[in-house]
Short mmCIF file of N, CA, C and O in Angstrom, two decimals:
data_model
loop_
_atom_site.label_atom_id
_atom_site.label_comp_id
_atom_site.label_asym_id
_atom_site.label_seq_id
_atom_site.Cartn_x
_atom_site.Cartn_y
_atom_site.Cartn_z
N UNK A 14 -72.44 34.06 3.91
CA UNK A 14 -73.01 32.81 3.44
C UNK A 14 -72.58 31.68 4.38
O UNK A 14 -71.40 31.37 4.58
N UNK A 15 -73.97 30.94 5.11
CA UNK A 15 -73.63 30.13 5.70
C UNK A 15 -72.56 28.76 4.63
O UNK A 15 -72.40 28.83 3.41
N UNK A 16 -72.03 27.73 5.50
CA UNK A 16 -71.13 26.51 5.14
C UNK A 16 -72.28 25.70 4.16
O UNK A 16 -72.08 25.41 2.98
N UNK A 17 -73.30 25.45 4.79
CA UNK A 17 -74.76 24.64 4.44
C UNK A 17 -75.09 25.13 2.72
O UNK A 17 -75.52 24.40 1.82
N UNK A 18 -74.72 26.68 2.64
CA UNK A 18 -75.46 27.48 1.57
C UNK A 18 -74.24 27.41 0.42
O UNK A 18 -74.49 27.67 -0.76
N UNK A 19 -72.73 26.97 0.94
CA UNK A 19 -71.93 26.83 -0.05
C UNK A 19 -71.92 25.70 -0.53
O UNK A 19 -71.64 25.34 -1.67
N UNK A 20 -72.30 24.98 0.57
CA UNK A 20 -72.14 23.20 -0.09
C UNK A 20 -73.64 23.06 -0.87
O UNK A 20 -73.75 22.21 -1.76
N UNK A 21 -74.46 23.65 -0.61
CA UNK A 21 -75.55 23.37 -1.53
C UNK A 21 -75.30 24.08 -3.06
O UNK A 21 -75.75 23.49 -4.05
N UNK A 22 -74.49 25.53 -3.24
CA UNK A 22 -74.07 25.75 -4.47
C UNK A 22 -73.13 25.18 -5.34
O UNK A 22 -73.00 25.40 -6.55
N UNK A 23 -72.08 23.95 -4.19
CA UNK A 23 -71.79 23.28 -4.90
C UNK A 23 -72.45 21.85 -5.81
O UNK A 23 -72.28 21.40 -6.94
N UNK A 24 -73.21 21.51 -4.74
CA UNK A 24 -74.17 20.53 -5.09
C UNK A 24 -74.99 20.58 -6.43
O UNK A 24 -75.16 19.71 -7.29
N UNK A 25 -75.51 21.98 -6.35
CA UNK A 25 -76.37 22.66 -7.57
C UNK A 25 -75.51 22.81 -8.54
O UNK A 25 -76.14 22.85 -9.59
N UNK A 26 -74.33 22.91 -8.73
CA UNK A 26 -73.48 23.45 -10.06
C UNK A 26 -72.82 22.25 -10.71
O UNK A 26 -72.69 21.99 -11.91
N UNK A 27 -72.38 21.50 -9.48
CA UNK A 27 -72.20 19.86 -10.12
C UNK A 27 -73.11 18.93 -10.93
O UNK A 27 -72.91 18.18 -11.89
N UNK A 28 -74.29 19.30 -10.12
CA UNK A 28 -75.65 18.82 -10.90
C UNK A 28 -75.56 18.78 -12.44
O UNK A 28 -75.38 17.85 -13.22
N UNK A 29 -75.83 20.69 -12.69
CA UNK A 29 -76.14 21.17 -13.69
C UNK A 29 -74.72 20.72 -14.41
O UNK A 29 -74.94 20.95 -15.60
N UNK A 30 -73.45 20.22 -14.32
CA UNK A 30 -72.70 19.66 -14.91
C UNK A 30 -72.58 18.73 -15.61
O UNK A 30 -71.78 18.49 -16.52
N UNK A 31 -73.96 17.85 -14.90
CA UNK A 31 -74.61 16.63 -15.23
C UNK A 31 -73.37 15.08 -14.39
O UNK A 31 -73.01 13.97 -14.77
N UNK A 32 -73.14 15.89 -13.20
CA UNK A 32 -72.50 15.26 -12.06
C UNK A 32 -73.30 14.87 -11.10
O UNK A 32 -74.51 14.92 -11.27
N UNK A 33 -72.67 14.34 -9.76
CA UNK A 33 -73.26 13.82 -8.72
C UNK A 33 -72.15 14.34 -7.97
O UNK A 33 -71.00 14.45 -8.38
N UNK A 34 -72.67 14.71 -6.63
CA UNK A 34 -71.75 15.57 -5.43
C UNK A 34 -71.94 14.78 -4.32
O UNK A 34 -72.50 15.46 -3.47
N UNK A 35 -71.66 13.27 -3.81
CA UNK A 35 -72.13 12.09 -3.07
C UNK A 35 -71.75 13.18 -1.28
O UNK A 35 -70.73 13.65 -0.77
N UNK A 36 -72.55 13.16 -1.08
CA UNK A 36 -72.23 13.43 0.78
C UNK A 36 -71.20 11.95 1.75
O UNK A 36 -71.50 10.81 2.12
N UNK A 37 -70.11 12.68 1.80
CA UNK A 37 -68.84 11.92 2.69
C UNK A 37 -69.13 11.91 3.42
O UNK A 37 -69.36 12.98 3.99
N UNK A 38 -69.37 10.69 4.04
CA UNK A 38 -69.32 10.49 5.51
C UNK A 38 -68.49 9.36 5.67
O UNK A 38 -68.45 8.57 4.73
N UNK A 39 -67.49 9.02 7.14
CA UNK A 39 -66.76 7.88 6.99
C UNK A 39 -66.94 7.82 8.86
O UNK A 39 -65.91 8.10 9.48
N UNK A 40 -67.57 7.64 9.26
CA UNK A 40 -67.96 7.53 10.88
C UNK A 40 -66.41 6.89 11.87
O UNK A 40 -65.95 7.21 12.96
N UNK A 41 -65.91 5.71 10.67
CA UNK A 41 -64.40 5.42 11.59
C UNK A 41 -63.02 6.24 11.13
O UNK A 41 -61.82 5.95 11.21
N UNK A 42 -63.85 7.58 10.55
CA UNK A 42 -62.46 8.10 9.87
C UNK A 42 -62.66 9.91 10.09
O UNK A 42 -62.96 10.77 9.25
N UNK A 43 -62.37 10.03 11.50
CA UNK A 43 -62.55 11.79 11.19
C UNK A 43 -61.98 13.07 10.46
O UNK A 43 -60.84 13.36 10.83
N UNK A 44 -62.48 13.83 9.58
CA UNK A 44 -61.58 14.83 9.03
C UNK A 44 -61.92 14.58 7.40
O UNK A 44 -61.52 15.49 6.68
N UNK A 45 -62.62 13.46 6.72
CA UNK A 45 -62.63 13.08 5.35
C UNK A 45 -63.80 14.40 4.82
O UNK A 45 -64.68 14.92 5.51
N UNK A 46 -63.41 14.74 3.22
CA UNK A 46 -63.98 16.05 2.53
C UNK A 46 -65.30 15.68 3.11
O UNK A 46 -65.67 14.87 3.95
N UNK A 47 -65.86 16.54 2.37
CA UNK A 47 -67.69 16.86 2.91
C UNK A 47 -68.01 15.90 1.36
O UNK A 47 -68.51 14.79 1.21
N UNK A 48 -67.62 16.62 0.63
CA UNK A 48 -68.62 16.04 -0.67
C UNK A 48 -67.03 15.13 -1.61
O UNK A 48 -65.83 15.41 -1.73
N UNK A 49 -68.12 13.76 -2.17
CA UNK A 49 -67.00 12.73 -3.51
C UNK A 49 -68.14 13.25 -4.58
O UNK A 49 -69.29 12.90 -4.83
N UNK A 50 -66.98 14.55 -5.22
CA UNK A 50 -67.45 14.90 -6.60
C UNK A 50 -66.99 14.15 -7.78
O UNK A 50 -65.82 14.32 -8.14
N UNK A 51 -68.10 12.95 -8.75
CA UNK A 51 -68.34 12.34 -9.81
C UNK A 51 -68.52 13.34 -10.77
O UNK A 51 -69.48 14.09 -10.64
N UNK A 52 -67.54 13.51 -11.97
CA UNK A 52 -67.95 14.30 -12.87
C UNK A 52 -68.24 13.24 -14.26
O UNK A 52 -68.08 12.02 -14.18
N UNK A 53 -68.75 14.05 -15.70
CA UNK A 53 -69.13 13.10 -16.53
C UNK A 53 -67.98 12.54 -17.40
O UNK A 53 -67.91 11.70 -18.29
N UNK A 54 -67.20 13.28 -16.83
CA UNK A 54 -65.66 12.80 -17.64
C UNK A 54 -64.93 11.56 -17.08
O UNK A 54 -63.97 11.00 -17.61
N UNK A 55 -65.79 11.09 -15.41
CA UNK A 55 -65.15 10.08 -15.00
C UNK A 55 -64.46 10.89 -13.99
O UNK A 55 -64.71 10.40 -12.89
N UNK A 56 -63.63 12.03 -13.88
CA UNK A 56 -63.34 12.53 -12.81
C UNK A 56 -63.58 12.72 -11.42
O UNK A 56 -64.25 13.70 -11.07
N UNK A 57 -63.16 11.96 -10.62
CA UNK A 57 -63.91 12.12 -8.91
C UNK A 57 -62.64 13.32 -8.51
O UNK A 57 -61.65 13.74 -9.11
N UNK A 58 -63.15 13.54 -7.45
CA UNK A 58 -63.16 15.16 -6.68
C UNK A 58 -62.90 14.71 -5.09
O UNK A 58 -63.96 14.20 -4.74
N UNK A 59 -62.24 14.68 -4.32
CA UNK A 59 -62.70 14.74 -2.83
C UNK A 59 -62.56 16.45 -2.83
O UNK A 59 -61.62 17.08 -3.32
N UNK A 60 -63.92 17.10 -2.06
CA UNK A 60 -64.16 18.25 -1.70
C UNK A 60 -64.41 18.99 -0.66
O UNK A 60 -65.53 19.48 -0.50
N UNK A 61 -63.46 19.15 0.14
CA UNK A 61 -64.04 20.21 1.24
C UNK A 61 -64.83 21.63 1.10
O UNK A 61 -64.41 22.47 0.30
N UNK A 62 -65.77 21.82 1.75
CA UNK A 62 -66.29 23.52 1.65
C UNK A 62 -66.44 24.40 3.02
O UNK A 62 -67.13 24.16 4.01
N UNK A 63 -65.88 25.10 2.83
CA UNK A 63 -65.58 25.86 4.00
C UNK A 63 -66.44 27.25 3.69
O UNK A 63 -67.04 27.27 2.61
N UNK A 64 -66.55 28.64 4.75
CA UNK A 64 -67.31 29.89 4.61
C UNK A 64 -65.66 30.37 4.33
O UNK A 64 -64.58 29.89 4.65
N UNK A 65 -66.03 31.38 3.68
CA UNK A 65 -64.72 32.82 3.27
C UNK A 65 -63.68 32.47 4.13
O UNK A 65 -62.48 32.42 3.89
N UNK A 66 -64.29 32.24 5.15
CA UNK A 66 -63.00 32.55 6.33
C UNK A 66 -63.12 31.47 7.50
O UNK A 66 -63.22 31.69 8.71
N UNK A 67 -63.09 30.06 6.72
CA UNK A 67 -63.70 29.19 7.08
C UNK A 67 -62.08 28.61 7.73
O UNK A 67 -61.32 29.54 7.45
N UNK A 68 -61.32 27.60 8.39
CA UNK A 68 -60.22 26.86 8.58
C UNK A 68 -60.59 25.27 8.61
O UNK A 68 -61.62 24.76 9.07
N UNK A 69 -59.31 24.53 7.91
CA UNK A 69 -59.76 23.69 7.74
C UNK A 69 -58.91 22.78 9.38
O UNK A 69 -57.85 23.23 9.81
N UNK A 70 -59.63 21.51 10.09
CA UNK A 70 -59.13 21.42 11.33
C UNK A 70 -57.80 20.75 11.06
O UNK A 70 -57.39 20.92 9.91
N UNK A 71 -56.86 19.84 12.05
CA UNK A 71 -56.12 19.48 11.97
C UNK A 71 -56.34 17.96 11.03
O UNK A 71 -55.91 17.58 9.95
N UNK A 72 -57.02 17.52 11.83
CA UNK A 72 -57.71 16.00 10.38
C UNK A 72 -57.76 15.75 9.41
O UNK A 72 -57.42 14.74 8.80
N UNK A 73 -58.51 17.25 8.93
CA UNK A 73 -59.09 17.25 7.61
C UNK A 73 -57.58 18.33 6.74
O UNK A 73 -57.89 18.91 5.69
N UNK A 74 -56.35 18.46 7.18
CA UNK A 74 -55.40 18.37 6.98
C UNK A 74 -54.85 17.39 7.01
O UNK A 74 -54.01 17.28 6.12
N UNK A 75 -54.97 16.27 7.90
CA UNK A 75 -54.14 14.94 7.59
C UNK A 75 -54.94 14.51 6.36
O UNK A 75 -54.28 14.43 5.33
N UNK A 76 -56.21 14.24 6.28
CA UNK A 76 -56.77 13.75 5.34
C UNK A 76 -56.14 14.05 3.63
O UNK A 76 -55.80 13.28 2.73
N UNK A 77 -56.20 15.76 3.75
CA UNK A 77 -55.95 16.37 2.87
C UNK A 77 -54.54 15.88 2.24
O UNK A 77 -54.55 15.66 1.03
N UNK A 78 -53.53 15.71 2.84
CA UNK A 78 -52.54 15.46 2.61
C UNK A 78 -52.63 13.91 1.94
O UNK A 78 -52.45 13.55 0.78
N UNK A 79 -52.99 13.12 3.21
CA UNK A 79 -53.31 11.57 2.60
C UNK A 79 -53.40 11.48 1.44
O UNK A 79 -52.61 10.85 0.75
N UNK A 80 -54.48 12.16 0.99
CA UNK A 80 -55.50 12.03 -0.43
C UNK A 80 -54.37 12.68 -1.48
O UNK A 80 -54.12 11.99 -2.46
N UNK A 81 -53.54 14.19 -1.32
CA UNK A 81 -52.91 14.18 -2.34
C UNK A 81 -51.77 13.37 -2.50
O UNK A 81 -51.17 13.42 -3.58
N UNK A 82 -51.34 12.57 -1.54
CA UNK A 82 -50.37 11.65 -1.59
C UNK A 82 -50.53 10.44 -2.09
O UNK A 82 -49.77 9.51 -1.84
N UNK A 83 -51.73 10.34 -2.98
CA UNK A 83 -52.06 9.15 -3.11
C UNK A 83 -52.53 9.51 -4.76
O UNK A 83 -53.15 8.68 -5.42
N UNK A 84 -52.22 10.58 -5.19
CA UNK A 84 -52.33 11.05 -6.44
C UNK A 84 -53.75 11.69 -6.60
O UNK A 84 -54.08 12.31 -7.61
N UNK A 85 -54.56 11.50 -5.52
CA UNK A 85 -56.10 11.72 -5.81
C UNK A 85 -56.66 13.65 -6.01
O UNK A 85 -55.93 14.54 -5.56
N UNK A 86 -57.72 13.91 -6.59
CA UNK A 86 -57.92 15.21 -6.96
C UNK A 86 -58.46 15.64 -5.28
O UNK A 86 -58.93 14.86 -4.45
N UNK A 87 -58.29 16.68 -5.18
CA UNK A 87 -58.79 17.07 -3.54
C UNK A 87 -58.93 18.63 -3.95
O UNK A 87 -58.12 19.15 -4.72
N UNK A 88 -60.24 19.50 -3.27
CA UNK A 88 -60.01 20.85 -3.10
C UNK A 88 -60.79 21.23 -2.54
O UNK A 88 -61.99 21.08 -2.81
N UNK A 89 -60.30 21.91 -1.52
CA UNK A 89 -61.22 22.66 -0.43
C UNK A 89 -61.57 23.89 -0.72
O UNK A 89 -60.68 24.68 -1.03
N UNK A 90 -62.73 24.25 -0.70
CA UNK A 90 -63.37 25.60 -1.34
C UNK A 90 -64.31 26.33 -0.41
O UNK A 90 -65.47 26.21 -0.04
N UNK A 91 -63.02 27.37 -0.14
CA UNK A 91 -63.84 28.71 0.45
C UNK A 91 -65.21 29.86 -0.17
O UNK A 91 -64.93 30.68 -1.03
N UNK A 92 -66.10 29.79 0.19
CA UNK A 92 -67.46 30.87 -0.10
C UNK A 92 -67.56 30.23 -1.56
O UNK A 92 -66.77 29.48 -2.13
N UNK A 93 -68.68 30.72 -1.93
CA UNK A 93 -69.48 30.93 -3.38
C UNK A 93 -68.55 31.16 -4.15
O UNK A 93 -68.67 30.50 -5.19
N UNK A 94 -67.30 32.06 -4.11
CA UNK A 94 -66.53 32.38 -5.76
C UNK A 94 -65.28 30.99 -5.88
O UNK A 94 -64.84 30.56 -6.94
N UNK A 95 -64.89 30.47 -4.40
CA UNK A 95 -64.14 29.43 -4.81
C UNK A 95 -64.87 28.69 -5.30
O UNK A 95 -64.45 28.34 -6.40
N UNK A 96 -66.26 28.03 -4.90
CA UNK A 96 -67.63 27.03 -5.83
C UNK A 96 -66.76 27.47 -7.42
O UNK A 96 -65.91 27.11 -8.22
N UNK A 97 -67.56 28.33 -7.15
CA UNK A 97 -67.60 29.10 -9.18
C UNK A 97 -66.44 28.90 -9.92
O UNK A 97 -66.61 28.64 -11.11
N UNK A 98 -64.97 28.97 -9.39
CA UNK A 98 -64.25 29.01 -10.02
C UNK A 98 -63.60 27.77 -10.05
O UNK A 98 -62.65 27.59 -10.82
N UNK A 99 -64.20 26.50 -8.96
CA UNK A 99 -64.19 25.22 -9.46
C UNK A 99 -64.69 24.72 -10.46
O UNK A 99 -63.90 24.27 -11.29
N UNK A 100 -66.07 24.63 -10.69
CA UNK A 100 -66.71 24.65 -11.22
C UNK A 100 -66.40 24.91 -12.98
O UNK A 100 -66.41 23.95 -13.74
N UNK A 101 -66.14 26.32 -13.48
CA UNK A 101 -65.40 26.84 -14.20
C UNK A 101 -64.05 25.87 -14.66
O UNK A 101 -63.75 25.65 -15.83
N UNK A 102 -63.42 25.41 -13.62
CA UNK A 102 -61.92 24.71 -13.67
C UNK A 102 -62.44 23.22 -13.90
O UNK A 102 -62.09 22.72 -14.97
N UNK A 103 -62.91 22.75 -13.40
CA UNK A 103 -63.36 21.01 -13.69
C UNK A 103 -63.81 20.93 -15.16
O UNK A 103 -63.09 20.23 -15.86
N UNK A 104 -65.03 21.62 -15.86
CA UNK A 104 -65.10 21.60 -17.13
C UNK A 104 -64.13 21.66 -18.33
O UNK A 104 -64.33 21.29 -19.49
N UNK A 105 -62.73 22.37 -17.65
CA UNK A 105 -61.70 22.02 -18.99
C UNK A 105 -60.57 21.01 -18.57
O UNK A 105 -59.45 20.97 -19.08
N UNK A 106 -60.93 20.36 -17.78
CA UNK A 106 -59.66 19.41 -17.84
C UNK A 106 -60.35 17.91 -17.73
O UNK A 106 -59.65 16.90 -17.75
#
């Protein structure tokens, strides 16, 4: 599964959550998640998606770090079953 085909199953499952999966872009800031997941609980998400055997670069490790240092929710999700079992995990908390 292409990167394109995971971030669109995330896109699709957030949806059906009755969320919004906003596309990150920050042009003066390299390395920030792919998708700011809005859930209906009020919960935002910064989300990376990577393939199975995807790595995340050195940036988007600083980033990563930034963001949990700042108390914020962050998770980078490898292939279709990490999607799913986000997905799964955001609905009970």
């Amino acid at each position: 599964m292409l990167e394109k085909d995971v971030e669109r199953r995330l896109v699709k499952g957030v949806e059906a959550l009755g969320g919004k999966a906003y596309k990150f872009v920050s042009p003066a800031h390299r390395g920030v998640a792919d998708r700011l997941v809005v859930l209906p609980s009020g919960r935002v998400w910064f989300v990376e998606v990577k393939t199975d055997n995807g790595k995340l670069s050195p940036l988007q490790e600083v980033f990563r770090k930034e963001i949990n240092d700042m108390g914020c929710d962050y998770a980078c999700l490898y292939g279709a079953a990490d999607v799913d079992n986000f997905l799964r995990y955001v609905v009970t908390v």
